[in-house]
CSV table of C-alpha atoms in Angstrom, one decimal:
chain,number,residue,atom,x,y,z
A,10,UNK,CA,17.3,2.6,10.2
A,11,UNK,CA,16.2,5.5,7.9
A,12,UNK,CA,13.1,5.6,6.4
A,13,UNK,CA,14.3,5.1,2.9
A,14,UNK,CA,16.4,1.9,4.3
A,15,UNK,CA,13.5,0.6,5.5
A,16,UNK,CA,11.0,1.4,2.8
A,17,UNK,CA,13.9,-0.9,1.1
A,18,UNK,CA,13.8,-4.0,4.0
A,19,UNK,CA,10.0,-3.8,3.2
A,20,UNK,CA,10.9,-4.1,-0.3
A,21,UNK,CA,12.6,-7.6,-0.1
A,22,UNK,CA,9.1,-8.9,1.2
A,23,UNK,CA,6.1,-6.9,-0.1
A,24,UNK,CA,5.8,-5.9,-3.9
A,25,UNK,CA,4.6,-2.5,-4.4
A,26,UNK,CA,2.5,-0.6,-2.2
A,27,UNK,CA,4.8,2.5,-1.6
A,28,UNK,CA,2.7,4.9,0.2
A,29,UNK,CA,1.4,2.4,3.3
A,30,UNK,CA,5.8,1.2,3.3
A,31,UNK,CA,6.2,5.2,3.3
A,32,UNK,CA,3.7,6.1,6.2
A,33,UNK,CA,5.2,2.9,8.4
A,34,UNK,CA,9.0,4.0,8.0
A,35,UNK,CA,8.7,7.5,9.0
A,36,UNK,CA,5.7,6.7,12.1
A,37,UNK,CA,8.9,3.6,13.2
A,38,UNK,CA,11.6,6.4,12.5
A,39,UNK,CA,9.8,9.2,14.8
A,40,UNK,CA,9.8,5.8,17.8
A,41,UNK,CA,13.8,6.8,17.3
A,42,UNK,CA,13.8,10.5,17.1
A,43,UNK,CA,11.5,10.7,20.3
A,44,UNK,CA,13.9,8.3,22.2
A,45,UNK,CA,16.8,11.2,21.2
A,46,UNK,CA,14.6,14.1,22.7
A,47,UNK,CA,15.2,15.0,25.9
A,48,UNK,CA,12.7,14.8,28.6
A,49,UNK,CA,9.7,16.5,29.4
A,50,UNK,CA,9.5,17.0,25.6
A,51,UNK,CA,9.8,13.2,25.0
A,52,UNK,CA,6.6,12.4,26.8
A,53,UNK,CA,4.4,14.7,25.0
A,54,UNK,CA,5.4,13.2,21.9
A,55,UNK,CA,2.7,10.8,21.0
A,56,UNK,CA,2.8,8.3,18.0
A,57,UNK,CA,1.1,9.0,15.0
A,58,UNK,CA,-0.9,6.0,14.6
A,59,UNK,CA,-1.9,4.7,11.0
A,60,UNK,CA,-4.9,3.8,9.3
A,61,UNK,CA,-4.7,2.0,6.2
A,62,UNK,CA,-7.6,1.3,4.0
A,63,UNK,CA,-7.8,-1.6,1.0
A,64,UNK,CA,-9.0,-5.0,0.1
A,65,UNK,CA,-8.1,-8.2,1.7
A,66,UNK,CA,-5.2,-10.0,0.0
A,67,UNK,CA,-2.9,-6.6,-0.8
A,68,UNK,CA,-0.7,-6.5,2.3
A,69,UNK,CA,-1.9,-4.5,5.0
A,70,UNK,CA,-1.1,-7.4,7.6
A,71,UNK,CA,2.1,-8.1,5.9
A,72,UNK,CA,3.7,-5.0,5.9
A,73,UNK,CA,2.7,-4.3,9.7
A,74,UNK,CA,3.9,-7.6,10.3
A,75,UNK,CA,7.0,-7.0,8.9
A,76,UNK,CA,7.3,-3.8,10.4
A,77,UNK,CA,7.7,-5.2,13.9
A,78,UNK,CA,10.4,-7.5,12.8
A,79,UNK,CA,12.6,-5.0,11.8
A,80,UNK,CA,11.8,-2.7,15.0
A,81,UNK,CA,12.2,-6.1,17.0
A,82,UNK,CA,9.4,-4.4,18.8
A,83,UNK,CA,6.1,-7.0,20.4
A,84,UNK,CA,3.7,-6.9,17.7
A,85,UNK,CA,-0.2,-8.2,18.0
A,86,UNK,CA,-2.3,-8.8,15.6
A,87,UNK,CA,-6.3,-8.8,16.4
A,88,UNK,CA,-9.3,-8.9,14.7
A,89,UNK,CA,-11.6,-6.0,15.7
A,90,UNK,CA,-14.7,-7.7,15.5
A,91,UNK,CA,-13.4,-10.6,18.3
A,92,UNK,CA,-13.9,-7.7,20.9
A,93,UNK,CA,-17.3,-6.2,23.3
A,94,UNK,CA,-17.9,-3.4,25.1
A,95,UNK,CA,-17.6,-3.5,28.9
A,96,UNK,CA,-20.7,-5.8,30.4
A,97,UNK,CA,-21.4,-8.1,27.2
A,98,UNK,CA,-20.1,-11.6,27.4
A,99,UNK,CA,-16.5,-12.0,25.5
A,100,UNK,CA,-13.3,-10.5,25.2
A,101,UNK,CA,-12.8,-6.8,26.3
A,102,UNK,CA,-10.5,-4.7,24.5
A,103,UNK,CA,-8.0,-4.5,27.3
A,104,UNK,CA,-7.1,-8.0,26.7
A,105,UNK,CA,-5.5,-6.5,23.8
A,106,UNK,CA,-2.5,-5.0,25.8
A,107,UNK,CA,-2.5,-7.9,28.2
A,108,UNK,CA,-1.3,-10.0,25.5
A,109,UNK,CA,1.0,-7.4,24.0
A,110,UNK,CA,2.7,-7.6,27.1
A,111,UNK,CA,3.1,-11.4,27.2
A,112,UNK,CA,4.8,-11.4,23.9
A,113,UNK,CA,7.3,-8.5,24.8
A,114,UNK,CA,8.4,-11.1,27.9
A,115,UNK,CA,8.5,-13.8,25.5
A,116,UNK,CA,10.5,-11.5,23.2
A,117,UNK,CA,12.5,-10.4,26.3
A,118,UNK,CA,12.8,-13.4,28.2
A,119,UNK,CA,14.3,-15.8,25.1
A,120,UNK,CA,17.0,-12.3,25.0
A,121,UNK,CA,17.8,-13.2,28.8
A,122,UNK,CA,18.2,-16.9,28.0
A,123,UNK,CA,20.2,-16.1,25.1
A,124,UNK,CA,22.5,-14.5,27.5
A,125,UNK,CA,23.3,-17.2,30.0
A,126,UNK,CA,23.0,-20.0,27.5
A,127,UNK,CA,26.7,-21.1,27.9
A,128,UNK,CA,26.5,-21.3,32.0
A,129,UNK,CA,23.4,-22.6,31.5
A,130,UNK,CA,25.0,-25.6,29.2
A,131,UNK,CA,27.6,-25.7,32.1
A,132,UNK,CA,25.7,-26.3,35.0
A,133,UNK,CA,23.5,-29.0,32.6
A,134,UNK,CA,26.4,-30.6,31.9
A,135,UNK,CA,27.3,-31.0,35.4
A,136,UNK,CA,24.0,-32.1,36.5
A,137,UNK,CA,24.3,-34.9,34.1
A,138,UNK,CA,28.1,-35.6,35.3
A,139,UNK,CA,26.4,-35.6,38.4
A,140,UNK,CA,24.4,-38.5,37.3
A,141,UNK,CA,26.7,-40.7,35.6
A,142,UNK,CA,29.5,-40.2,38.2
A,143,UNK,CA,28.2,-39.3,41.3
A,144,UNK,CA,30.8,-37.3,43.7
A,145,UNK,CA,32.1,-40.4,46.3
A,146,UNK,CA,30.3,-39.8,50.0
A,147,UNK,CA,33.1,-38.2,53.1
A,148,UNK,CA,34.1,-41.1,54.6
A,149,UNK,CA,34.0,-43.7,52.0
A,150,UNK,CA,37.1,-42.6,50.4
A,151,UNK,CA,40.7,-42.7,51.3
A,152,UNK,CA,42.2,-39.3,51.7
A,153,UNK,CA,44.5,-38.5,48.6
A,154,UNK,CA,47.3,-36.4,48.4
A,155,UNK,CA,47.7,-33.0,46.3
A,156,UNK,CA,50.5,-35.1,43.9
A,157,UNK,CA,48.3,-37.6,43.4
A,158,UNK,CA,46.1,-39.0,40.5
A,159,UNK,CA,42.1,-38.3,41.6
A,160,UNK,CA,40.5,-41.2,40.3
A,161,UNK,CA,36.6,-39.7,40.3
A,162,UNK,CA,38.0,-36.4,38.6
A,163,UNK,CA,39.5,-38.3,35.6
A,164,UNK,CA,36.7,-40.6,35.3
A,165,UNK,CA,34.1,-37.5,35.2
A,166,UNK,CA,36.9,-36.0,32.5
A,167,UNK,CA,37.4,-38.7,30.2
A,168,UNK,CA,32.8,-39.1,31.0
A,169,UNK,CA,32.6,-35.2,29.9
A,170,UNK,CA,34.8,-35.6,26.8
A,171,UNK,CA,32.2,-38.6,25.3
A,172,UNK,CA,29.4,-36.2,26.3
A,173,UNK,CA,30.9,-33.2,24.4
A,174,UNK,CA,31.2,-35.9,21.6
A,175,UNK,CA,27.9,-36.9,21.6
A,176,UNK,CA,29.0,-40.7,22.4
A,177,UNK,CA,26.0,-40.8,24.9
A,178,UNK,CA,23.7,-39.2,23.5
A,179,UNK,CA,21.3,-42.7,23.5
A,180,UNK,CA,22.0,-43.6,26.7
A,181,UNK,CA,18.9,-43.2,29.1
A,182,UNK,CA,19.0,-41.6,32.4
A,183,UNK,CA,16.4,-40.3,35.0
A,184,UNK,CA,16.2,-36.6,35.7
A,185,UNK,CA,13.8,-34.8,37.5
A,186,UNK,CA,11.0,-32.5,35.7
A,187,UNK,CA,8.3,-30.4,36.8
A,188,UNK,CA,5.1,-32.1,37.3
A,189,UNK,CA,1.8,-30.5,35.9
A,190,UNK,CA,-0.8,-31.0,37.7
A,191,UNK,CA,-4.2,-31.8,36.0
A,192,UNK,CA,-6.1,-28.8,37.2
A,193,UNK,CA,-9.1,-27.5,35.5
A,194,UNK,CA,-8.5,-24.3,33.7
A,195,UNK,CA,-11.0,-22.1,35.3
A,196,UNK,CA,-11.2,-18.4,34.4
A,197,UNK,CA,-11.6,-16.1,37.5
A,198,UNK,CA,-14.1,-13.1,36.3
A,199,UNK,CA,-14.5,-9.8,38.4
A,200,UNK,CA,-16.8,-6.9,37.9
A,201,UNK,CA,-13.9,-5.1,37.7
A,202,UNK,CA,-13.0,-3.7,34.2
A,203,UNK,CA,-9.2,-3.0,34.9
A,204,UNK,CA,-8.5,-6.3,36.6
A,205,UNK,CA,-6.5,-8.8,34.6
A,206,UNK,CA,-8.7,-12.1,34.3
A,207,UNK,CA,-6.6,-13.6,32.7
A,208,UNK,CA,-5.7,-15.8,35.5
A,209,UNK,CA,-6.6,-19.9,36.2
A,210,UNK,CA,-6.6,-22.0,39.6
A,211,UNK,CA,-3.0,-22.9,39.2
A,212,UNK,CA,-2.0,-19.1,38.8
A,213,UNK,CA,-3.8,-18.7,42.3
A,214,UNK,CA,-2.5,-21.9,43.8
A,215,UNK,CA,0.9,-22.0,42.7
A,216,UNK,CA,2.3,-20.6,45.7
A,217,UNK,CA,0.8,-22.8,48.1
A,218,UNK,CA,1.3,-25.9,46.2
A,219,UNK,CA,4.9,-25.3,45.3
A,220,UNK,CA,6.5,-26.7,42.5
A,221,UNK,CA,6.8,-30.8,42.5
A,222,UNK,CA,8.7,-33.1,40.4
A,223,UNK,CA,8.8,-36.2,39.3
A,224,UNK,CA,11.6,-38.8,37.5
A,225,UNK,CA,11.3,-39.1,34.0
A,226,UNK,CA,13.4,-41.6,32.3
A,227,UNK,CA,15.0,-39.7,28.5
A,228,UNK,CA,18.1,-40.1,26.6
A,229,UNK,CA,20.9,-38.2,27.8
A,230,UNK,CA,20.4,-36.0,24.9
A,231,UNK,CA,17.1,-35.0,25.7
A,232,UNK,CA,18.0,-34.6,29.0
A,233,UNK,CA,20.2,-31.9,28.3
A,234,UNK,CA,18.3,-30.4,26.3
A,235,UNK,CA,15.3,-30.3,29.5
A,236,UNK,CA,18.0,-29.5,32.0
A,237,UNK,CA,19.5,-26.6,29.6
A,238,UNK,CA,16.2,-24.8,29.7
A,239,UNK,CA,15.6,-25.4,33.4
A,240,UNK,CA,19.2,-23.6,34.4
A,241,UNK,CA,18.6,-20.8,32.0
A,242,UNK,CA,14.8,-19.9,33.8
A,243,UNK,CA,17.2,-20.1,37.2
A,244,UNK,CA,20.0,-18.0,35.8
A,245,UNK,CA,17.7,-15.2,34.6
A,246,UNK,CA,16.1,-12.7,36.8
A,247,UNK,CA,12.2,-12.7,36.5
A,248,UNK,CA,11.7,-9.7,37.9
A,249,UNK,CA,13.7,-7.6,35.3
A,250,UNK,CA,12.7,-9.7,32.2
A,251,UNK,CA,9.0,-8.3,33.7
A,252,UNK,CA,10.0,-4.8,34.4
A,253,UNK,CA,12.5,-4.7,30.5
A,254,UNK,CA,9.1,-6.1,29.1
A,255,UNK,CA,7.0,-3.5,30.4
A,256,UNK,CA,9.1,-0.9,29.3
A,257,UNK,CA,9.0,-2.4,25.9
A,258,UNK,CA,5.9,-2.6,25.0
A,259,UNK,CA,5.1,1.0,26.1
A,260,UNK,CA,8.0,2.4,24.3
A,261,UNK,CA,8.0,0.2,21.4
A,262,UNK,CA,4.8,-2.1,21.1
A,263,UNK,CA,2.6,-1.8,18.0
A,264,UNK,CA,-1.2,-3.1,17.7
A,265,UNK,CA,-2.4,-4.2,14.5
A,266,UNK,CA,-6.2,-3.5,14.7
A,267,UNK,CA,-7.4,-5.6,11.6
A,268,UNK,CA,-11.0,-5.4,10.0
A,269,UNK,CA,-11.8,-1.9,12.2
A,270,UNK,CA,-14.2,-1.2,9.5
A,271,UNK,CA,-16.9,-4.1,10.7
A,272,UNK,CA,-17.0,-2.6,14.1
A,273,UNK,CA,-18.5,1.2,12.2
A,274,UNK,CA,-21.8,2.5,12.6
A,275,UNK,CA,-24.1,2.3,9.5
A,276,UNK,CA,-27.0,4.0,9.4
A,277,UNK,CA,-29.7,0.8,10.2
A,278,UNK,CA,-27.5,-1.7,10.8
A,279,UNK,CA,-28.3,-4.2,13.4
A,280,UNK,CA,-25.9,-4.1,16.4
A,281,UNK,CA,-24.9,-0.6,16.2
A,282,UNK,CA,-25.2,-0.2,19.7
A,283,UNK,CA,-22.3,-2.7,20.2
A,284,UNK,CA,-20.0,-1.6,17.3
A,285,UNK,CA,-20.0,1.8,18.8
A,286,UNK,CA,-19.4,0.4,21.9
A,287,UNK,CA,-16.0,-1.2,21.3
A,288,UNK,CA,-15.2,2.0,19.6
A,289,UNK,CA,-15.5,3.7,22.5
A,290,UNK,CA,-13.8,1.2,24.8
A,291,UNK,CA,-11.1,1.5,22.0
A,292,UNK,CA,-10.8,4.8,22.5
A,293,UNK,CA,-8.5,5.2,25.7
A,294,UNK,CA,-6.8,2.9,24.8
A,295,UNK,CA,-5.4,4.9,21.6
A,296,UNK,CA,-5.8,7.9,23.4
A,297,UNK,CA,-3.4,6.7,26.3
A,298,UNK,CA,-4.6,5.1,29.4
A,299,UNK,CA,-3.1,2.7,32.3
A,300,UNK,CA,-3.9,-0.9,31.7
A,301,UNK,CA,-3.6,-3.2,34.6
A,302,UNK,CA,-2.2,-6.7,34.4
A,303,UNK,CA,-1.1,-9.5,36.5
A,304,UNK,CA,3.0,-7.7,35.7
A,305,UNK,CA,2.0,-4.4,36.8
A,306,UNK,CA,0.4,-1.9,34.9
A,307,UNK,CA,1.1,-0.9,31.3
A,308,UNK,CA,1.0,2.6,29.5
A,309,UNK,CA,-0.2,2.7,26.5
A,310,UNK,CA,0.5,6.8,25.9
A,311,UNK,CA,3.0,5.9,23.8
A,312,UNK,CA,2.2,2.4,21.8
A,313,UNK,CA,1.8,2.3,18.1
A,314,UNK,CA,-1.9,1.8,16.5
A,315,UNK,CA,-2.1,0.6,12.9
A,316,UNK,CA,-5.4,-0.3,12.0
A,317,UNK,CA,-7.0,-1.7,8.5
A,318,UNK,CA,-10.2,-2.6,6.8
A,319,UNK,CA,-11.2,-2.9,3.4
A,320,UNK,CA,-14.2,-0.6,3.8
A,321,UNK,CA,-16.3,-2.1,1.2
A,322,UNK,CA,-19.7,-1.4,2.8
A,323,UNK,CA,-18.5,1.8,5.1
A,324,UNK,CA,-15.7,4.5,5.0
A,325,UNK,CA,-13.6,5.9,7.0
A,326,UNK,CA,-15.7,8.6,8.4
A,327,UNK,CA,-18.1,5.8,9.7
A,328,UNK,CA,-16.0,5.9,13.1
A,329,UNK,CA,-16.7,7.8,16.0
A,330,UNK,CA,-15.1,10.9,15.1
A,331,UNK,CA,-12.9,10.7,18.5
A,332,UNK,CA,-11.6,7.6,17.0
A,333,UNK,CA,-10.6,9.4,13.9
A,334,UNK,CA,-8.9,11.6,15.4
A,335,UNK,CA,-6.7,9.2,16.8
A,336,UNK,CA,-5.7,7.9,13.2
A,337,UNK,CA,-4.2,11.2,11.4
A,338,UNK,CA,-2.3,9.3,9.0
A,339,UNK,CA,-4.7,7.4,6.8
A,340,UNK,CA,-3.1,5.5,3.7
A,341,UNK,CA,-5.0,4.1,0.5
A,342,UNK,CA,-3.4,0.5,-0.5
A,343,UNK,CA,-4.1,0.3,-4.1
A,344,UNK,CA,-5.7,-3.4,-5.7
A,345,UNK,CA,-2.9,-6.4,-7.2
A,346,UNK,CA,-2.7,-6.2,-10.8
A,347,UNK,CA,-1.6,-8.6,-13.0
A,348,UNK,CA,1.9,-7.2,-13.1
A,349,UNK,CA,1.8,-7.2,-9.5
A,350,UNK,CA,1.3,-10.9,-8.8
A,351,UNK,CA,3.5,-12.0,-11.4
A,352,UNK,CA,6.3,-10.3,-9.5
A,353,UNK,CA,4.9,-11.4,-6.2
A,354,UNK,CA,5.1,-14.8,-7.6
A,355,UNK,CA,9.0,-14.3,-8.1
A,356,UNK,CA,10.4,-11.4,-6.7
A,357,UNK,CA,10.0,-11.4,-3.0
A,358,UNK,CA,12.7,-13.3,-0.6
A,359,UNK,CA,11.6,-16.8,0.1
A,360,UNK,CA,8.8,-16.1,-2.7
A,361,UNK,CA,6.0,-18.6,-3.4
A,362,UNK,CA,7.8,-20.5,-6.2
A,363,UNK,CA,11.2,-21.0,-4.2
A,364,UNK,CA,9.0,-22.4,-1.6
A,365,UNK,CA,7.9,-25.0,-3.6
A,366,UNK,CA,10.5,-25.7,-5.6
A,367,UNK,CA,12.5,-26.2,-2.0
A,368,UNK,CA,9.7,-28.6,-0.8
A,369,UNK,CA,9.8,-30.6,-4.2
A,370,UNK,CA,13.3,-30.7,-3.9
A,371,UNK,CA,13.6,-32.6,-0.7
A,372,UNK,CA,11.8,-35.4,-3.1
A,373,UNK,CA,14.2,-35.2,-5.8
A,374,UNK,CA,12.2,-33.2,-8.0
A,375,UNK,CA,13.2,-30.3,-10.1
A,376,UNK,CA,10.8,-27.8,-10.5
A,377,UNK,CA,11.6,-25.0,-13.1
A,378,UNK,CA,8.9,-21.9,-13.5
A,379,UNK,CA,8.8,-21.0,-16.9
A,380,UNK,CA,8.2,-16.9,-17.2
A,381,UNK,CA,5.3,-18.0,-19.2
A,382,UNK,CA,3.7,-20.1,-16.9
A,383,UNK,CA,4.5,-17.3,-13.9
A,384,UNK,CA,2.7,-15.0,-16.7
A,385,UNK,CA,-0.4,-17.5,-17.2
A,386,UNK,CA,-1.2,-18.0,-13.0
A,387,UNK,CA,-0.9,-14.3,-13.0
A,388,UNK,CA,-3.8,-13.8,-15.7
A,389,UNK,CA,-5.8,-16.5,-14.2
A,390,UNK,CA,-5.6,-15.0,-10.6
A,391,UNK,CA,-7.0,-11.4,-11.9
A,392,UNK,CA,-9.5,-13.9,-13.9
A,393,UNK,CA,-10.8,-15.6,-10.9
A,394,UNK,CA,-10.1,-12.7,-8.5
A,395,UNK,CA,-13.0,-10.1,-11.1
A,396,UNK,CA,-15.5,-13.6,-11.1
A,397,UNK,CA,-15.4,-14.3,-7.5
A,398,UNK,CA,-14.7,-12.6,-4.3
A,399,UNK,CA,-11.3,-10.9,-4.6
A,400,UNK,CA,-9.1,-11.7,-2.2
A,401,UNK,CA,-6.0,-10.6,-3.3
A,402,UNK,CA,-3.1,-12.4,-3.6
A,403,UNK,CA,-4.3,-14.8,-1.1
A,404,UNK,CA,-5.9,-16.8,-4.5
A,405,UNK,CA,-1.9,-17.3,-5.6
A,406,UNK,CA,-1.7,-19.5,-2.6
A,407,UNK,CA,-5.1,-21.3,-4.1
A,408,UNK,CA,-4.0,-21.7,-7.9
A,409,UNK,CA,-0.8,-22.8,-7.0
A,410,UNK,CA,-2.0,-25.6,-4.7
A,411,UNK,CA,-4.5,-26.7,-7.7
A,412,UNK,CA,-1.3,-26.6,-10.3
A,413,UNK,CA,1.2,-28.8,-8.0
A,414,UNK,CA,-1.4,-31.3,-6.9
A,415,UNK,CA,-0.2,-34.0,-9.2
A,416,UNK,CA,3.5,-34.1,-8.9
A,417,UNK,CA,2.7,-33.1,-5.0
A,418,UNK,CA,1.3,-36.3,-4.6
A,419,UNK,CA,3.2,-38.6,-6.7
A,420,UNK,CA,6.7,-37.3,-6.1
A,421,UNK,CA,8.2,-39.9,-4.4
A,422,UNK,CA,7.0,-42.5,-7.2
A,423,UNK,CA,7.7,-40.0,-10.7
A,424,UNK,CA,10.6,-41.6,-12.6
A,425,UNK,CA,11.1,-38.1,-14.9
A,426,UNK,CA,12.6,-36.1,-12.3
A,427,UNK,CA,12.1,-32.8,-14.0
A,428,UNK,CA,8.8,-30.9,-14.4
A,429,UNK,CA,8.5,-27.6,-16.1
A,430,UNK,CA,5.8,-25.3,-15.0
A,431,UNK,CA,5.3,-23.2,-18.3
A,432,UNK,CA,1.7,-21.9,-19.3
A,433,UNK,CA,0.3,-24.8,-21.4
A,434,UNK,CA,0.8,-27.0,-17.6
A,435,UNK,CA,-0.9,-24.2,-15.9
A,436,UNK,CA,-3.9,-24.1,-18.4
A,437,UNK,CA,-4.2,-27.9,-18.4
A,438,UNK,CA,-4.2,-27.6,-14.6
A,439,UNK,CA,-6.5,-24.4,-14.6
A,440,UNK,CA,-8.2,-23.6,-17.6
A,441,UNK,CA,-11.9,-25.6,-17.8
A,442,UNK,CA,-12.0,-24.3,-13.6
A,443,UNK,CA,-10.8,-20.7,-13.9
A,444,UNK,CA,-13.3,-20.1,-17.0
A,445,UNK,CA,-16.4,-21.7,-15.5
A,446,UNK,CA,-17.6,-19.1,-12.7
A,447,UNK,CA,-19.8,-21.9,-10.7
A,448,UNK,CA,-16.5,-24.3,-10.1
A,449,UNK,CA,-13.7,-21.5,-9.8
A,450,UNK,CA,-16.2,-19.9,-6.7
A,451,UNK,CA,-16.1,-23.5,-4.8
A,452,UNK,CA,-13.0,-24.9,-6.3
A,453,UNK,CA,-10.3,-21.8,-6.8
């Protein structure tokens, strides 16, 4: 995709915010123009990783979020402040690409399966033949001629044709299922920084133990459901769903590094000695280092940083300035107005209005928006957004729980069928609670 088509994906989902949509489209557009240069060019090329700085609430997750959907790229999102420097007791920050990598073999595994899911329905649908109409033993059986009628292969065709039908879809059979053994999930620490501890008793004893199963007693279609998934993990090849994911997330994986301004260094602050810490275990990481992890070891040269904070009580500058460095394109979200949520309200795909109208709906309620009403949640968000703490348009989600409480919780007994969410509703709903600054800060 070009940048502009992009900047107009982001556009079905995020309203406004042009500059951070602009920054993302051209830093996922130069992923595809270093892919088309020709090596040793292409490994010097180094993504230009993306700081974006505004309030909570104006879509600096979103957009990232969104970002990695359209890429199809494995995306993680962590908060900053969850991490310590190397020798304090938490998570270190190399856990960070260790998890990466477990969603790109998700990502790439559910591909694989996605490619063998018809043999894999196949061989399920044998297995259950296999049940119902077990092939006769040598021996028992009298020999039958070429011309002839075979009794067991009729009865397993006219047995396959109800179970394509779904005509035994209640009956219960017993199939055999991996059994998980109760073991305690103990972590395995080393003093080892690069070694993956992300490992538990049953990772180490696996091998010895082997895999045991036991019979479980399900409906047929259960069972093929349970037996679809076990022939698809035996069609696929583990080793290249491992080796595809690692090449993924070094050549396509972005990190969303939220709330990076909590971990700066402010001049007497307690706990600067650890926030400058994780900075500088940070650091490599951005900068491009070898991570290793139970799948191999990982890259990260060539992985996408986007980190955000709201830098209320610190700027930018606050980082260690090798840090900085590593952040060249920095991008100012600007704050909601009213204009803003109203159209947030509406606008988007799958918007927060069609969602509840489609929940109400499944009650037999019709919910109509009036553009006055949309206008009147809109004034009361800024309203409560200036009195309180302003978190964006997180405080739609709020206000519009508070104005659909009634007919949420009666809908199934209302005989008037038709409710019409206008701004005289919205102020009977809001009004006395947006206004008084003491119930809006606990209530709204």
């Amino acid at each position: 995709m070009t940048p502009r088509e992009i900047v107009s994906e982001l556009d079905r989902f995020i309203i406004g915010q042009f500059d951070a949509k602009r920054a993302v489209a051209i830093a996922l557009r130069n992923r595809w123009r270093r892919q088309q240069v020709s090596s040793p060019m292409r490994e010097e090329i180094t993504p230009k990783n993306i700081l974006m700085i505004g309030s909570t609430g104006v879509g600096k997750t979103e957009i990232a979020r969104r970002l990695a959907k359209l890429a199809k790229a494995p995306f993680i999102k962590v908060e900053a402040t969850k991490y310590t420097e190397v020798g304090y007791v938490g998570r270190d920050v190399e856990s960070i690409i260790r998890d990466l990598l477990d969603t790109a073999i998700k990502m790439v595994k559910e591909e694989h399966v996605a490619k063998v899911k018809v043999r894999a329905e196949e061989s399920a649908e044998e297995r259950i033949l296999d049940i119902l109409i077990p092939t006769p033993v040598e021996g028992h059986t009298r020999p039958i001629s070429a011309d002839a009628p075979n009794p067991h292969r009729n009865s397993r065709d006219k047995m396959r044709h109800k179970l394509r039908l779904g005509e035994l879809d209640n009956r219960q059979i017993e199939i055999d299922v991996p059994e998980h053994h109760d073991m305690p999930m103990l972590q395995v620490f080393s003093n080892n920084p690069n070694e993956d501890n992300n490992m538990d008793i049953k990772d180490m004893l696996g091998g010895l133990l082997g895999e045991k199963k036991k019979s479980k007693r399900v409906t047929i279609k259960e069972a093929m459901e349970i037996l679809k998934q076990q022939e698809a993990t035996r069609l696929i090849d583990n080793d290249k769903v491992k080796e595809e994911a690692i090449k993924r997330t070094e050549n396509s994986g972005i990190v969303f590094l939220d709330e990076i301004d909590k971990i700066t260094h402010r001049e007497g602050a307690s706990g600067d000695v650890s926030r400058q810490g994780v900075q500088r275990d940070l650091l490599p990481l951005v900068e491009g280092t070898s991570v290793s992890t139970k799948h191999g070891a990982v890259s990260t040269n060539h992985i996408l940083f986007i980190a955000s904070g709201a830098f209320h009580l610190s700027k930018p500058s606050d980082l260690v300035p090798e840090l900085q460095g590593r952040f060249p394109i920095r991008v100012q979200l600007k704050a909601l107005t009213e204009d803003d949520f109203r159209r947030i309200l509406v606008e988007p795909e799958c918007s927060l209005t069609q969602q509840y109208t489609a929940l109400l709906n499944t009650e037999g309620i019709s919910l109509e928006f009036a553009e006055s009403g949309i206008a009147e949640i809109a004034k009361i968000t800024v309203l409560v957004n200036e009195k309180t703490e302003n978190i964006g348009a997180r405080r739609l989600h709020t206000l519009l729980e508070r104005v659909l409480d009634e007919v949420s919780f009666d809908a199934c007994d209302r005989t008037e069928k038709r409710l019409v969410i206008d701004d005289k509703y919205v102020r009977d709903c809001l009004g006395e609670t947006a206004e008084s600054e003491d119930l809006s800060r606990y209530i709204l």
